[in-house]
C-alpha cells in the first residue's frame, strides 16, 4: 500500500494495478492493467494474470483506487477478489491481497478485513 498510495490516491480515474511477485514475494513488476472512468473499471481475469504467467510468478497483489477517496470496497470489488482467488488457484498463482487505495495515504486491505475469502 505504501508503494502505491501516494501516486494512486490522487488519480481522478480508477485504475487497477497488479504487483507481480516472486516465490520470495520480491516485486518482479507493477502492471497497470485497466484505467476506467470516474468510478468503474472493467476487469478480465486473463488481464490480471497475464504478466504473472509470462514471468512465471508465484503470487500477485491486486490494487485499485477509488477516486472518491472512500476506501470501503464495493460489492463488485469483493466479487472480483473472490474470482481472482479462484482463478489464481487454478493457475497456481496466489492472490495475496486486494488493496483499495484512497486519498491521503488511506487504504483498505480486503485480506485483512475479509480473511475468510482465502480459507
PDB file of N, CA and C in Angstrom, residues 2-76:
ATOM      1  N   UNK A   2       1.973   1.201   0.745  1.00  0.00           N
ATOM      2  CA  UNK A   2       2.857   2.353   0.797  1.00  0.00           C
ATOM      3  C   UNK A   2       3.453   2.692  -0.555  1.00  0.00           C
ATOM      4  N   UNK A   3       3.729   1.668  -1.335  1.00  0.00           N
ATOM      5  CA  UNK A   3       4.296   1.856  -2.668  1.00  0.00           C
ATOM      6  C   UNK A   3       3.325   2.564  -3.607  1.00  0.00           C
ATOM      7  N   UNK A   4       2.030   2.323  -3.433  1.00  0.00           N
ATOM      8  CA  UNK A   4       1.032   2.818  -4.374  1.00  0.00           C
ATOM      9  C   UNK A   4       0.213   4.010  -3.887  1.00  0.00           C
ATOM     10  N   UNK A   5       0.115   4.203  -2.590  1.00  0.00           N
ATOM     11  CA  UNK A   5      -0.799   5.200  -2.030  1.00  0.00           C
ATOM     12  C   UNK A   5      -0.563   6.608  -2.541  1.00  0.00           C
ATOM     13  N   UNK A   6       0.682   7.041  -2.582  1.00  0.00           N
ATOM     14  CA  UNK A   6       0.973   8.413  -2.984  1.00  0.00           C
ATOM     15  C   UNK A   6       0.489   8.690  -4.406  1.00  0.00           C
ATOM     16  N   UNK A   7       0.863   7.821  -5.328  1.00  0.00           N
ATOM     17  CA  UNK A   7       0.516   8.039  -6.741  1.00  0.00           C
ATOM     18  C   UNK A   7      -0.954   7.757  -7.032  1.00  0.00           C
ATOM     19  N   UNK A   8      -1.454   6.628  -6.573  1.00  0.00           N
ATOM     20  CA  UNK A   8      -2.819   6.233  -6.932  1.00  0.00           C
ATOM     21  C   UNK A   8      -3.883   6.999  -6.151  1.00  0.00           C
ATOM     22  N   UNK A   9      -3.546   7.488  -4.970  1.00  0.00           N
ATOM     23  CA  UNK A   9      -4.517   8.195  -4.151  1.00  0.00           C
ATOM     24  C   UNK A   9      -5.000   9.502  -4.744  1.00  0.00           C
ATOM     25  N   UNK A  10      -4.222  10.074  -5.644  1.00  0.00           N
ATOM     26  CA  UNK A  10      -4.597  11.369  -6.221  1.00  0.00           C
ATOM     27  C   UNK A  10      -5.144  11.269  -7.645  1.00  0.00           C
ATOM     28  N   UNK A  11      -5.298  10.064  -8.171  1.00  0.00           N
ATOM     29  CA  UNK A  11      -5.804   9.900  -9.537  1.00  0.00           C
ATOM     30  C   UNK A  11      -7.285  10.256  -9.614  1.00  0.00           C
ATOM     31  N   UNK A  12      -7.699  10.838 -10.729  1.00  0.00           N
ATOM     32  CA  UNK A  12      -9.119  11.166 -10.891  1.00  0.00           C
ATOM     33  C   UNK A  12      -9.883  10.119 -11.698  1.00  0.00           C
ATOM     34  N   UNK A  13      -9.184   9.076 -12.122  1.00  0.00           N
ATOM     35  CA  UNK A  13      -9.809   7.935 -12.779  1.00  0.00           C
ATOM     36  C   UNK A  13      -9.401   6.673 -12.042  1.00  0.00           C
ATOM     37  N   UNK A  14     -10.302   5.704 -12.008  1.00  0.00           N
ATOM     38  CA  UNK A  14      -9.989   4.450 -11.340  1.00  0.00           C
ATOM     39  C   UNK A  14      -8.994   3.655 -12.176  1.00  0.00           C
ATOM     40  N   UNK A  15      -8.004   3.086 -11.510  1.00  0.00           N
ATOM     41  CA  UNK A  15      -7.027   2.211 -12.152  1.00  0.00           C
ATOM     42  C   UNK A  15      -6.929   0.916 -11.378  1.00  0.00           C
ATOM     43  N   UNK A  16      -6.649  -0.158 -12.106  1.00  0.00           N
ATOM     44  CA  UNK A  16      -6.358  -1.451 -11.493  1.00  0.00           C
ATOM     45  C   UNK A  16      -4.909  -1.769 -11.823  1.00  0.00           C
ATOM     46  N   UNK A  17      -4.135  -2.063 -10.780  1.00  0.00           N
ATOM     47  CA  UNK A  17      -2.743  -2.440 -10.960  1.00  0.00           C
ATOM     48  C   UNK A  17      -2.516  -3.800 -10.324  1.00  0.00           C
ATOM     49  N   UNK A  18      -1.526  -4.494 -10.841  1.00  0.00           N
ATOM     50  CA  UNK A  18      -1.175  -5.817 -10.326  1.00  0.00           C
ATOM     51  C   UNK A  18       0.317  -5.823 -10.003  1.00  0.00           C
ATOM     52  N   UNK A  19       0.627  -6.115  -8.742  1.00  0.00           N
ATOM     53  CA  UNK A  19       2.012  -6.324  -8.336  1.00  0.00           C
ATOM     54  C   UNK A  19       2.320  -7.801  -8.571  1.00  0.00           C
ATOM     55  N   UNK A  20       3.313  -8.079  -9.378  1.00  0.00           N
ATOM     56  CA  UNK A  20       3.707  -9.435  -9.739  1.00  0.00           C
ATOM     57  C   UNK A  20       4.909  -9.810  -8.864  1.00  0.00           C
ATOM     58  N   UNK A  21       4.782 -10.932  -8.145  1.00  0.00           N
ATOM     59  CA  UNK A  21       5.760 -11.282  -7.113  1.00  0.00           C
ATOM     60  C   UNK A  21       6.423 -12.638  -7.363  1.00  0.00           C
ATOM     61  N   UNK A  22       7.664 -12.739  -6.905  1.00  0.00           N
ATOM     62  CA  UNK A  22       8.419 -13.988  -6.999  1.00  0.00           C
ATOM     63  C   UNK A  22       8.018 -14.929  -5.860  1.00  0.00           C
ATOM     64  N   UNK A  23       8.659 -16.076  -5.804  1.00  0.00           N
ATOM     65  CA  UNK A  23       8.387 -17.031  -4.731  1.00  0.00           C
ATOM     66  C   UNK A  23       8.785 -16.472  -3.367  1.00  0.00           C
ATOM     67  N   UNK A  24       9.690 -15.502  -3.334  1.00  0.00           N
ATOM     68  CA  UNK A  24      10.111 -14.858  -2.084  1.00  0.00           C
ATOM     69  C   UNK A  24       9.354 -13.545  -1.852  1.00  0.00           C
ATOM     70  N   UNK A  25       8.313 -13.319  -2.640  1.00  0.00           N
ATOM     71  CA  UNK A  25       7.499 -12.099  -2.590  1.00  0.00           C
ATOM     72  C   UNK A  25       8.278 -10.842  -2.946  1.00  0.00           C
ATOM     73  N   UNK A  26       9.349 -10.998  -3.733  1.00  0.00           N
ATOM     74  CA  UNK A  26      10.048  -9.843  -4.287  1.00  0.00           C
ATOM     75  C   UNK A  26       9.228  -9.311  -5.454  1.00  0.00           C
ATOM     76  N   UNK A  27       9.186  -8.004  -5.600  1.00  0.00           N
ATOM     77  CA  UNK A  27       8.435  -7.387  -6.686  1.00  0.00           C
ATOM     78  C   UNK A  27       9.149  -7.601  -8.014  1.00  0.00           C
ATOM     79  N   UNK A  28       8.486  -8.303  -8.929  1.00  0.00           N
ATOM     80  CA  UNK A  28       9.036  -8.519 -10.273  1.00  0.00           C
ATOM     81  C   UNK A  28       8.616  -7.405 -11.211  1.00  0.00           C
ATOM     82  N   UNK A  29       7.362  -6.968 -11.078  1.00  0.00           N
ATOM     83  CA  UNK A  29       6.873  -5.856 -11.893  1.00  0.00           C
ATOM     84  C   UNK A  29       5.577  -5.322 -11.299  1.00  0.00           C
ATOM     85  N   UNK A  30       5.247  -4.106 -11.702  1.00  0.00           N
ATOM     86  CA  UNK A  30       3.982  -3.483 -11.332  1.00  0.00           C
ATOM     87  C   UNK A  30       3.290  -3.121 -12.638  1.00  0.00           C
ATOM     88  N   UNK A  31       2.147  -3.731 -12.869  1.00  0.00           N
ATOM     89  CA  UNK A  31       1.447  -3.562 -14.138  1.00  0.00           C
ATOM     90  C   UNK A  31       0.146  -2.796 -13.947  1.00  0.00           C
ATOM     91  N   UNK A  32      -0.075  -1.786 -14.786  1.00  0.00           N
ATOM     92  CA  UNK A  32      -1.373  -1.117 -14.814  1.00  0.00           C
ATOM     93  C   UNK A  32      -2.196  -1.861 -15.863  1.00  0.00           C
ATOM     94  N   UNK A  33      -3.233  -2.569 -15.421  1.00  0.00           N
ATOM     95  CA  UNK A  33      -3.982  -3.404 -16.349  1.00  0.00           C
ATOM     96  C   UNK A  33      -5.269  -2.755 -16.838  1.00  0.00           C
ATOM     97  N   UNK A  34      -5.790  -1.804 -16.108  1.00  0.00           N
ATOM     98  CA  UNK A  34      -7.002  -1.111 -16.546  1.00  0.00           C
ATOM     99  C   UNK A  34      -7.040   0.298 -16.025  1.00  0.00           C
ATOM    100  N   UNK A  35      -7.621   1.160 -16.839  1.00  0.00           N
ATOM    101  CA  UNK A  35      -7.970   2.502 -16.381  1.00  0.00           C
ATOM    102  C   UNK A  35      -9.408   2.724 -16.782  1.00  0.00           C
ATOM    103  N   UNK A  36     -10.211   3.080 -15.824  1.00  0.00           N
ATOM    104  CA  UNK A  36     -11.631   3.255 -16.077  1.00  0.00           C
ATOM    105  C   UNK A  36     -12.025   4.711 -16.091  1.00  0.00           C
ATOM    106  N   UNK A  37     -13.302   4.932 -15.849  1.00  0.00           N
ATOM    107  CA  UNK A  37     -13.792   6.298 -15.781  1.00  0.00           C
ATOM    108  C   UNK A  37     -13.798   6.737 -14.327  1.00  0.00           C
ATOM    109  N   UNK A  38     -14.695   7.595 -13.966  1.00  0.00           N
ATOM    110  CA  UNK A  38     -14.706   8.161 -12.623  1.00  0.00           C
ATOM    111  C   UNK A  38     -14.863   7.117 -11.534  1.00  0.00           C
ATOM    112  N   UNK A  39     -15.688   6.076 -11.778  1.00  0.00           N
ATOM    113  CA  UNK A  39     -15.930   5.133 -10.682  1.00  0.00           C
ATOM    114  C   UNK A  39     -16.032   3.674 -11.101  1.00  0.00           C
ATOM    115  N   UNK A  40     -15.662   3.325 -12.331  1.00  0.00           N
ATOM    116  CA  UNK A  40     -15.715   1.925 -12.721  1.00  0.00           C
ATOM    117  C   UNK A  40     -14.490   1.536 -13.544  1.00  0.00           C
ATOM    118  N   UNK A  41     -14.127   0.290 -13.430  1.00  0.00           N
ATOM    119  CA  UNK A  41     -13.038  -0.280 -14.213  1.00  0.00           C
ATOM    120  C   UNK A  41     -13.421  -1.704 -14.577  1.00  0.00           C
ATOM    121  N   UNK A  42     -13.652  -1.988 -15.869  1.00  0.00           N
ATOM    122  CA  UNK A  42     -13.967  -3.364 -16.254  1.00  0.00           C
ATOM    123  C   UNK A  42     -12.714  -4.228 -16.164  1.00  0.00           C
ATOM    124  N   UNK A  43     -12.858  -5.438 -15.626  1.00  0.00           N
ATOM    125  CA  UNK A  43     -11.688  -6.277 -15.399  1.00  0.00           C
ATOM    126  C   UNK A  43     -11.933  -7.687 -15.917  1.00  0.00           C
ATOM    127  N   UNK A  44     -10.979  -8.198 -16.700  1.00  0.00           N
ATOM    128  CA  UNK A  44     -10.985  -9.589 -17.147  1.00  0.00           C
ATOM    129  C   UNK A  44      -9.893 -10.334 -16.391  1.00  0.00           C
ATOM    130  N   UNK A  45     -10.221 -11.522 -15.929  1.00  0.00           N
ATOM    131  CA  UNK A  45      -9.249 -12.319 -15.182  1.00  0.00           C
ATOM    132  C   UNK A  45      -7.975 -12.543 -15.992  1.00  0.00           C
ATOM    133  N   UNK A  46      -8.113 -12.772 -17.289  1.00  0.00           N
ATOM    134  CA  UNK A  46      -6.936 -13.026 -18.133  1.00  0.00           C
ATOM    135  C   UNK A  46      -5.943 -11.874 -18.053  1.00  0.00           C
ATOM    136  N   UNK A  47      -6.434 -10.653 -18.020  1.00  0.00           N
ATOM    137  CA  UNK A  47      -5.542  -9.492 -17.949  1.00  0.00           C
ATOM    138  C   UNK A  47      -4.859  -9.390 -16.592  1.00  0.00           C
ATOM    139  N   UNK A  48      -5.563  -9.762 -15.527  1.00  0.00           N
ATOM    140  CA  UNK A  48      -4.968  -9.694 -14.193  1.00  0.00           C
ATOM    141  C   UNK A  48      -3.775 -10.639 -14.056  1.00  0.00           C
ATOM    142  N   UNK A  49      -3.852 -11.795 -14.708  1.00  0.00           N
ATOM    143  CA  UNK A  49      -2.817 -12.818 -14.539  1.00  0.00           C
ATOM    144  C   UNK A  49      -1.824 -12.891 -15.691  1.00  0.00           C
ATOM    145  N   UNK A  50      -2.030 -12.113 -16.727  1.00  0.00           N
ATOM    146  CA  UNK A  50      -1.205 -12.199 -17.935  1.00  0.00           C
ATOM    147  C   UNK A  50       0.292 -12.048 -17.651  1.00  0.00           C
ATOM    148  N   UNK A  51       0.685 -10.997 -16.971  1.00  0.00           N
ATOM    149  CA  UNK A  51       2.106 -10.762 -16.710  1.00  0.00           C
ATOM    150  C   UNK A  51       2.658 -11.757 -15.695  1.00  0.00           C
ATOM    151  N   UNK A  52       1.838 -12.157 -14.733  1.00  0.00           N
ATOM    152  CA  UNK A  52       2.284 -13.154 -13.749  1.00  0.00           C
ATOM    153  C   UNK A  52       2.600 -14.479 -14.442  1.00  0.00           C
ATOM    154  N   UNK A  53       1.780 -14.855 -15.400  1.00  0.00           N
ATOM    155  CA  UNK A  53       2.023 -16.088 -16.159  1.00  0.00           C
ATOM    156  C   UNK A  53       3.288 -15.925 -17.004  1.00  0.00           C
ATOM    157  N   UNK A  54       3.400 -14.796 -17.681  1.00  0.00           N
ATOM    158  CA  UNK A  54       4.565 -14.541 -18.540  1.00  0.00           C
ATOM    159  C   UNK A  54       5.867 -14.594 -17.749  1.00  0.00           C
ATOM    160  N   UNK A  55       5.855 -14.097 -16.528  1.00  0.00           N
ATOM    161  CA  UNK A  55       7.063 -14.046 -15.700  1.00  0.00           C
ATOM    162  C   UNK A  55       7.216 -15.264 -14.790  1.00  0.00           C
ATOM    163  N   UNK A  56       6.297 -16.231 -14.922  1.00  0.00           N
ATOM    164  CA  UNK A  56       6.335 -17.423 -14.079  1.00  0.00           C
ATOM    165  C   UNK A  56       6.331 -17.037 -12.596  1.00  0.00           C
ATOM    166  N   UNK A  57       5.453 -16.096 -12.251  1.00  0.00           N
ATOM    167  CA  UNK A  57       5.375 -15.561 -10.891  1.00  0.00           C
ATOM    168  C   UNK A  57       4.655 -16.527  -9.957  1.00  0.00           C
ATOM    169  N   UNK A  58       4.911 -16.354  -8.677  1.00  0.00           N
ATOM    170  CA  UNK A  58       4.279 -17.193  -7.659  1.00  0.00           C
ATOM    171  C   UNK A  58       3.037 -16.551  -7.070  1.00  0.00           C
ATOM    172  N   UNK A  59       2.961 -15.220  -7.127  1.00  0.00           N
ATOM    173  CA  UNK A  59       1.854 -14.530  -6.467  1.00  0.00           C
ATOM    174  C   UNK A  59       1.630 -13.160  -7.081  1.00  0.00           C
ATOM    175  N   UNK A  60       0.457 -12.607  -6.790  1.00  0.00           N
ATOM    176  CA  UNK A  60       0.134 -11.241  -7.189  1.00  0.00           C
ATOM    177  C   UNK A  60      -0.585 -10.541  -6.034  1.00  0.00           C
ATOM    178  N   UNK A  61      -0.547  -9.224  -6.083  1.00  0.00           N
ATOM    179  CA  UNK A  61      -1.372  -8.387  -5.218  1.00  0.00           C
ATOM    180  C   UNK A  61      -2.131  -7.449  -6.143  1.00  0.00           C
ATOM    181  N   UNK A  62      -3.436  -7.416  -5.990  1.00  0.00           N
ATOM    182  CA  UNK A  62      -4.274  -6.508  -6.764  1.00  0.00           C
ATOM    183  C   UNK A  62      -4.390  -5.189  -6.016  1.00  0.00           C
ATOM    184  N   UNK A  63      -4.459  -4.098  -6.744  1.00  0.00           N
ATOM    185  CA  UNK A  63      -4.662  -2.790  -6.126  1.00  0.00           C
ATOM    186  C   UNK A  63      -5.434  -1.908  -7.091  1.00  0.00           C
ATOM    187  N   UNK A  64      -6.429  -1.234  -6.574  1.00  0.00           N
ATOM    188  CA  UNK A  64      -7.110  -0.226  -7.370  1.00  0.00           C
ATOM    189  C   UNK A  64      -7.479   0.937  -6.478  1.00  0.00           C
ATOM    190  N   UNK A  65      -7.688   2.076  -7.099  1.00  0.00           N
ATOM    191  CA  UNK A  65      -8.010   3.277  -6.348  1.00  0.00           C
ATOM    192  C   UNK A  65      -9.490   3.613  -6.479  1.00  0.00           C
ATOM    193  N   UNK A  66      -9.978   4.343  -5.509  1.00  0.00           N
ATOM    194  CA  UNK A  66     -11.314   4.930  -5.558  1.00  0.00           C
ATOM    195  C   UNK A  66     -11.121   6.438  -5.619  1.00  0.00           C
ATOM    196  N   UNK A  67     -11.375   7.052  -6.786  1.00  0.00           N
ATOM    197  CA  UNK A  67     -11.182   8.497  -6.905  1.00  0.00           C
ATOM    198  C   UNK A  67     -11.991   9.310  -5.887  1.00  0.00           C
ATOM    199  N   UNK A  68     -13.067   8.751  -5.375  1.00  0.00           N
ATOM    200  CA  UNK A  68     -13.869   9.446  -4.366  1.00  0.00           C
ATOM    201  C   UNK A  68     -13.095   9.615  -3.068  1.00  0.00           C
ATOM    202  N   UNK A  69     -12.050   8.795  -2.873  1.00  0.00           N
ATOM    203  CA  UNK A  69     -11.280   8.831  -1.650  1.00  0.00           C
ATOM    204  C   UNK A  69     -11.742   7.813  -0.626  1.00  0.00           C
ATOM    205  N   UNK A  70     -12.959   7.296  -0.783  1.00  0.00           N
ATOM    206  CA  UNK A  70     -13.506   6.294   0.130  1.00  0.00           C
ATOM    207  C   UNK A  70     -12.801   4.960  -0.126  1.00  0.00           C
ATOM    208  N   UNK A  71     -12.326   4.326   0.938  1.00  0.00           N
ATOM    209  CA  UNK A  71     -11.590   3.073   0.763  1.00  0.00           C
ATOM    210  C   UNK A  71     -12.451   1.836   0.997  1.00  0.00           C
ATOM    211  N   UNK A  72     -13.695   2.011   1.349  1.00  0.00           N
ATOM    212  CA  UNK A  72     -14.586   0.866   1.568  1.00  0.00           C
ATOM    213  C   UNK A  72     -14.800   0.135   0.239  1.00  0.00           C
ATOM    214  N   UNK A  73     -14.540  -1.178   0.188  1.00  0.00           N
ATOM    215  CA  UNK A  73     -14.715  -1.906  -1.078  1.00  0.00           C
ATOM    216  C   UNK A  73     -16.197  -2.045  -1.425  1.00  0.00           C
ATOM    217  N   UNK A  74     -16.475  -1.999  -2.711  1.00  0.00           N
ATOM    218  CA  UNK A  74     -17.840  -2.206  -3.187  1.00  0.00           C
ATOM    219  C   UNK A  74     -18.120  -3.701  -3.268  1.00  0.00           C
ATOM    220  N   UNK A  75     -19.365  -4.066  -3.480  1.00  0.00           N
ATOM    221  CA  UNK A  75     -19.699  -5.480  -3.664  1.00  0.00           C
ATOM    222  C   UNK A  75     -19.005  -6.017  -4.917  1.00  0.00           C
ATOM    223  N   UNK A  76     -18.854  -5.182  -5.949  1.00  0.00           N
ATOM    224  CA  UNK A  76     -18.121  -5.596  -7.151  1.00  0.00           C
ATOM    225  C   UNK A  76     -16.654  -5.861  -6.832  1.00  0.00           C
TER     226      UNK A  76
END
